[in-house]
Amino acid sequence: SSQLAPELLGCSMVDSEEGLGGSQNPHVSMTVTPSRIDESLLPRSVSDENHHKESEHGEGNLRTRHVAVLAFAMTCAGPFGIESCVRSFGAPWACIGVLLATAIYVLPQICVTAELGSMLPLTNGGVVAWVDRAFGNSCAAVVALNMIIYQLVDLATYPTIVAGYTQQMSSLPSWAATSSQYVIVFLGLVMNLFNLRWATDFYTGLLLLILLPFLIGIVLSIPHWDVAWSIATGAVPATPDGDGQVSAADWNLFLSTMLWLCTGWDSVGNLALEVEKPRHLVDGLFLAAFAAPVVYLACTFAAMAAGPGSWNDGYLAQGYGQLWAPLKPWIVVMGSLSNFLIYTSELACLARMMESMVWGFLDYLPCRLGDHWERGAHVLAVLGITAIQCLLVAGLSFEYLVELSSFLHVIALEICTAAFLQLRFTSPRPRRVWTVPGGDFGSVVVALLLFFVLTILVLSAFGSPNVVYGAVVGNIFFAAISFFLLPKGCHEAWFNTDSA
């Protein structure tokens, strides 16, 4: 029928009540989405088994190994950053924290992302698209705003880590550490101007190069594992001045950093249309989830073999350098490459999420941000993100950026978890290629684990008022910019009264 046609075509009407002819909205009257046809609107004779099989294919060419590399690169890419956990809370809790975070935070994130990411019709909108489908545009607008700010802040943490590792090289001038941040930002821009699969193949080789000095260091640390064990078990303090006293600020830094090390899995949902089949997305996520804690624990344990140390930002290079001097400059360089890898991977996901907000379901961002070259680079979105990164790395510390990004992520992830439950118990249920094991009971357990961890993080964040203030100011600032940049007539998507 004529009323069904726009939805079948994957289009959304954005004209005002004056109709197509009298609309004063300069925005295009019909926006074509990149997502699949909505199967719930198809007649039963069309939505048959053959159609389902056809819908189980993405529009890209990424396979399991590509997804695994991107997910690992986006969430780990080496043990860099764990120094803050050891320094603030001690070595035993840093090791236990990695295991606990994997069990009660990483795996639930992956389960939610894998199920919603394989939900038909496929979309690159990720968290924002899932919330939009569950609760409508108004709620999706809140999540979109926080996801954009969260990923912008989170991106800035990686260039600041590079500066910390560069400072470990005393032979370099002070300006080198500052300049290294902007080098990472610029290289991230360049890499995102290329095709995603080509970039992923490059990342695979880069990952092996990054982990090589740590593998050598682990082998060299074997004769000193008794020293590492005494530090890992708490018999000897990890830092020379460690007194065992933990302040509220230390607790918030430890928790924020630990969850920051184990976050980003939901961002992989922005690649749902880039894979050949949704199953590749699922398998790649779980493969990366196994590799990340192994790398964190093995590399940290080997650094403890060097004995107590400062565990300041970039300490891993110093610790491994005590095992074999050439490892120090090697790891400094690899630390830069690792964080460059994470930066470029997350930048690719953020650009695709922003594009889906332009051309897809929300009309939340200015249309020009959806422009891209034939090779697949999301040019204007990447350029805009790069400009913001230069501002963030210029004036904010690593610790503050980590705490702020973790707090902002909580808001979006809590709503995403609620959307996961809503879509799980919606009747009729949207079709999925993969579902959480255990049926409805397993889904509830996954959601409760996430809510538990996220609630603790929110409570701890209020121990650092500047973090809360930063989140509030950031939301107001970016909401105001987006509101004034949008074409006239598009703002009703933010305040859709039909939303749940």
Coordinates of N, CA, C and O in Angstrom, one line a residue, residues 181-259:
Q181 N 51.6 13.6 20.6 CA 50.2 13.5 20.7 C 49.5 13.8 19.4 O 48.6 13.2 18.9
Y182 N 50.0 14.9 18.8 CA 49.4 15.4 17.6 C 49.8 14.6 16.4 O 49.1 14.5 15.4
V183 N 51.0 13.9 16.5 CA 51.4 13.0 15.4 C 50.4 11.8 15.3 O 50.0 11.4 14.2
I184 N 50.0 11.3 16.5 CA 49.0 10.2 16.5 C 47.7 10.6 16.0 O 47.1 9.9 15.2
V185 N 47.2 11.8 16.3 CA 46.0 12.4 15.8 C 46.0 12.5 14.3 O 45.1 12.1 13.6
F186 N 47.2 13.0 13.8 CA 47.3 13.2 12.3 C 47.3 11.9 11.6 O 46.7 11.7 10.6
L187 N 48.1 10.9 12.1 CA 48.2 9.6 11.5 C 46.9 8.9 11.5 O 46.5 8.1 10.6
G188 N 46.1 9.1 12.6 CA 44.8 8.5 12.6 C 43.9 9.0 11.6 O 43.1 8.3 10.9
L189 N 44.0 10.3 11.3 CA 43.2 10.9 10.2 C 43.6 10.3 8.9 O 42.7 9.9 8.1
V190 N 44.9 10.2 8.6 CA 45.4 9.6 7.4 C 44.9 8.2 7.1 O 44.4 7.8 6.1
M191 N 45.0 7.3 8.2 CA 44.6 5.9 8.0 C 43.1 5.8 7.8 O 42.7 4.9 7.1
N192 N 42.3 6.7 8.3 CA 40.9 6.6 8.1 C 40.4 7.1 6.7 O 39.2 7.2 6.5
L193 N 41.4 7.5 5.9 CA 41.0 7.9 4.6 C 41.2 6.7 3.6 O 41.0 6.9 2.4
F194 N 41.5 5.6 4.1 CA 41.6 4.4 3.3 C 40.5 3.4 3.6 O 39.8 3.5 4.6
N195 N 40.4 2.4 2.7 CA 39.4 1.3 2.9 C 39.6 0.6 4.2 O 40.7 0.3 4.6
L196 N 38.5 0.2 4.8 CA 38.5 -0.4 6.2 C 39.2 -1.8 6.1 O 40.0 -2.1 7.0
R197 N 39.0 -2.6 5.1 CA 39.6 -3.9 5.1 C 41.1 -3.8 4.9 O 41.9 -4.5 5.5
W198 N 41.5 -2.9 4.0 CA 42.9 -2.7 3.8 C 43.6 -2.2 5.1 O 44.7 -2.7 5.5
A199 N 42.9 -1.3 5.8 CA 43.5 -0.9 7.1 C 43.6 -2.0 8.1 O 44.5 -2.1 8.9
T200 N 42.5 -2.9 8.1 CA 42.5 -4.0 9.1 C 43.7 -5.0 8.8 O 44.3 -5.5 9.7
D201 N 44.0 -5.3 7.5 CA 45.1 -6.1 7.2 C 46.4 -5.5 7.7 O 47.3 -6.2 8.2
F202 N 46.5 -4.2 7.6 CA 47.7 -3.5 8.0 C 47.8 -3.6 9.6 O 48.8 -3.8 10.1
Y203 N 46.6 -3.5 10.3 CA 46.6 -3.6 11.7 C 47.1 -4.9 12.2 O 47.7 -5.0 13.3
T204 N 46.8 -6.0 11.5 CA 47.2 -7.4 11.9 C 48.7 -7.5 12.0 O 49.2 -7.9 13.0
G205 N 49.4 -7.0 11.0 CA 50.8 -7.0 11.1 C 51.4 -6.1 12.1 O 52.4 -6.4 12.8
L206 N 50.7 -5.0 12.3 CA 51.2 -4.0 13.3 C 51.0 -4.6 14.7 O 51.9 -4.4 15.6
L207 N 49.9 -5.3 15.0 CA 49.7 -5.9 16.3 C 50.8 -6.9 16.6 O 51.3 -7.0 17.8
L208 N 51.2 -7.7 15.7 CA 52.3 -8.7 15.9 C 53.6 -8.0 16.3 O 54.3 -8.4 17.2
L209 N 53.8 -6.9 15.6 CA 55.0 -6.1 15.9 C 55.0 -5.4 17.3 O 56.0 -5.4 18.0
I210 N 53.8 -5.0 17.7 CA 53.6 -4.4 19.0 C 53.9 -5.3 20.1 O 54.5 -5.0 21.1
L211 N 53.4 -6.6 20.0 CA 53.4 -7.5 21.1 C 54.8 -8.3 21.1 O 55.1 -8.9 22.1
L212 N 55.6 -8.2 20.1 CA 56.9 -8.9 20.0 C 57.8 -8.5 21.2 O 58.4 -9.4 21.8
P213 N 58.1 -7.2 21.5 CA 59.0 -6.9 22.6 C 58.5 -7.5 24.0 O 59.3 -7.8 24.8
F214 N 57.1 -7.5 24.1 CA 56.6 -8.0 25.4 C 56.8 -9.5 25.4 O 57.1 -10.1 26.5
L215 N 56.7 -10.2 24.3 CA 56.9 -11.7 24.3 C 58.4 -12.0 24.7 O 58.7 -12.9 25.4
I216 N 59.3 -11.1 24.1 CA 60.7 -11.3 24.5 C 60.9 -11.0 26.0 O 61.7 -11.8 26.7
G217 N 60.3 -10.0 26.5 CA 60.4 -9.6 27.9 C 59.9 -10.7 28.8 O 60.4 -11.0 29.9
I218 N 58.8 -11.3 28.4 CA 58.2 -12.4 29.2 C 59.2 -13.6 29.3 O 59.4 -14.2 30.4
V219 N 59.8 -13.9 28.2 CA 60.8 -15.0 28.2 C 62.0 -14.6 29.1 O 62.5 -15.4 29.9
L220 N 62.5 -13.4 29.0 CA 63.6 -12.9 29.8 C 63.3 -12.9 31.3 O 64.2 -12.9 32.2
S221 N 62.0 -12.7 31.6 CA 61.6 -12.6 33.0 C 61.5 -13.9 33.8 O 61.3 -13.9 35.0
I222 N 61.5 -15.0 33.1 CA 61.3 -16.3 33.7 C 62.2 -16.6 34.9 O 61.8 -17.0 36.0
P223 N 63.5 -16.2 34.8 CA 64.4 -16.4 36.0 C 64.0 -15.6 37.2 O 64.4 -15.9 38.4
H224 N 63.2 -14.6 37.0 CA 62.8 -13.6 38.1 C 61.3 -13.8 38.5 O 60.8 -12.8 39.1
W225 N 60.7 -14.9 38.1 CA 59.3 -15.0 38.4 C 59.0 -15.0 39.9 O 57.9 -14.7 40.4
D226 N 60.0 -15.4 40.7 CA 59.7 -15.4 42.2 C 59.6 -14.0 42.7 O 58.7 -13.7 43.6
V227 N 60.3 -13.0 42.1 CA 60.1 -11.6 42.4 C 58.7 -11.1 42.0 O 58.0 -10.4 42.7
A228 N 58.4 -11.5 40.8 CA 57.1 -11.1 40.2 C 56.0 -11.6 41.0 O 55.0 -10.9 41.3
W229 N 56.1 -12.9 41.5 CA 55.0 -13.5 42.3 C 54.9 -12.8 43.6 O 53.7 -12.6 44.1
S230 N 56.0 -12.4 44.3 CA 55.9 -11.7 45.6 C 55.2 -10.4 45.4 O 54.4 -10.0 46.3
I231 N 55.3 -9.7 44.3 CA 54.6 -8.5 44.1 C 53.2 -8.7 43.7 O 52.3 -8.0 44.2
A232 N 53.0 -9.7 42.8 CA 51.6 -10.0 42.4 C 50.7 -10.4 43.5 O 49.5 -10.2 43.6
T233 N 51.3 -11.1 44.5 CA 50.5 -11.6 45.7 C 50.4 -10.6 46.8 O 49.7 -10.8 47.8
G234 N 51.2 -9.5 46.7 CA 51.1 -8.4 47.7 C 52.1 -8.6 48.8 O 52.1 -7.8 49.8
A235 N 53.0 -9.6 48.8 CA 54.0 -9.8 49.8 C 55.0 -8.6 49.8 O 55.5 -8.3 50.8
V236 N 55.2 -8.1 48.6 CA 56.1 -6.9 48.4 C 55.3 -5.9 47.7 O 54.6 -6.1 46.7
P237 N 55.3 -4.6 48.2 CA 54.5 -3.5 47.5 C 55.0 -3.3 46.1 O 56.3 -3.4 45.9
A238 N 54.1 -3.0 45.2 CA 54.5 -2.8 43.8 C 55.3 -1.5 43.7 O 56.2 -1.3 42.8
T239 N 55.0 -0.5 44.5 CA 55.7 0.8 44.5 C 56.5 1.0 45.8 O 56.1 0.5 46.9
P240 N 57.7 1.5 45.7 CA 58.6 1.6 46.9 C 57.9 2.4 48.1 O 58.1 2.0 49.3
D241 N 57.0 3.4 47.8 CA 56.4 4.1 48.9 C 55.0 3.7 49.1 O 54.2 4.4 49.7
G242 N 54.6 2.5 48.7 CA 53.3 2.0 48.9 C 53.0 1.7 50.4 O 53.7 0.9 51.0
D243 N 51.9 2.3 50.9 CA 51.6 2.1 52.3 C 50.3 1.4 52.5 O 49.8 1.2 53.7
G244 N 49.7 1.0 51.4 CA 48.4 0.2 51.5 C 47.2 1.1 51.8 O 46.1 0.5 51.8
Q245 N 47.3 2.4 51.9 CA 46.2 3.3 52.1 C 45.6 3.7 50.8 O 46.3 4.1 49.9
V246 N 44.3 3.6 50.7 CA 43.6 3.9 49.4 C 42.6 5.0 49.7 O 41.7 4.8 50.5
S247 N 42.7 6.1 48.9 CA 41.8 7.2 49.1 C 40.6 7.0 48.1 O 40.6 6.1 47.2
A248 N 39.6 7.9 48.3 CA 38.5 7.9 47.4 C 38.9 8.2 45.9 O 38.4 7.6 45.0
A249 N 39.9 9.1 45.8 CA 40.4 9.4 44.4 C 41.1 8.2 43.8 O 40.9 7.9 42.6
D250 N 41.8 7.4 44.7 CA 42.5 6.2 44.1 C 41.5 5.2 43.7 O 41.7 4.5 42.7
W251 N 40.4 5.0 44.5 CA 39.4 4.1 44.1 C 38.7 4.4 42.8 O 38.5 3.5 42.0
N252 N 38.4 5.7 42.6 CA 37.8 6.1 41.4 C 38.7 5.9 40.2 O 38.3 5.5 39.1
L253 N 40.0 6.3 40.4 CA 41.0 6.1 39.3 C 41.1 4.6 39.0 O 41.2 4.3 37.8
F254 N 41.2 3.8 40.0 CA 41.4 2.3 39.7 C 40.2 1.8 39.0 O 40.3 1.1 37.9
L255 N 39.0 2.1 39.5 CA 37.8 1.5 38.8 C 37.6 2.1 37.4 O 37.3 1.3 36.5
S256 N 37.8 3.4 37.3 CA 37.6 4.0 35.9 C 38.6 3.4 34.9 O 38.3 3.1 33.8
T257 N 39.9 3.3 35.4 CA 40.9 2.8 34.5 C 40.7 1.3 34.1 O 40.9 0.9 33.0
M258 N 40.3 0.5 35.1 CA 40.1 -0.9 34.9 C 39.0 -1.1 33.9 O 39.1 -1.9 32.9
L259 N 37.9 -0.4 34.1 CA 36.8 -0.5 33.1 C 37.1 0.1 31.8 O 36.6 -0.3 30.7

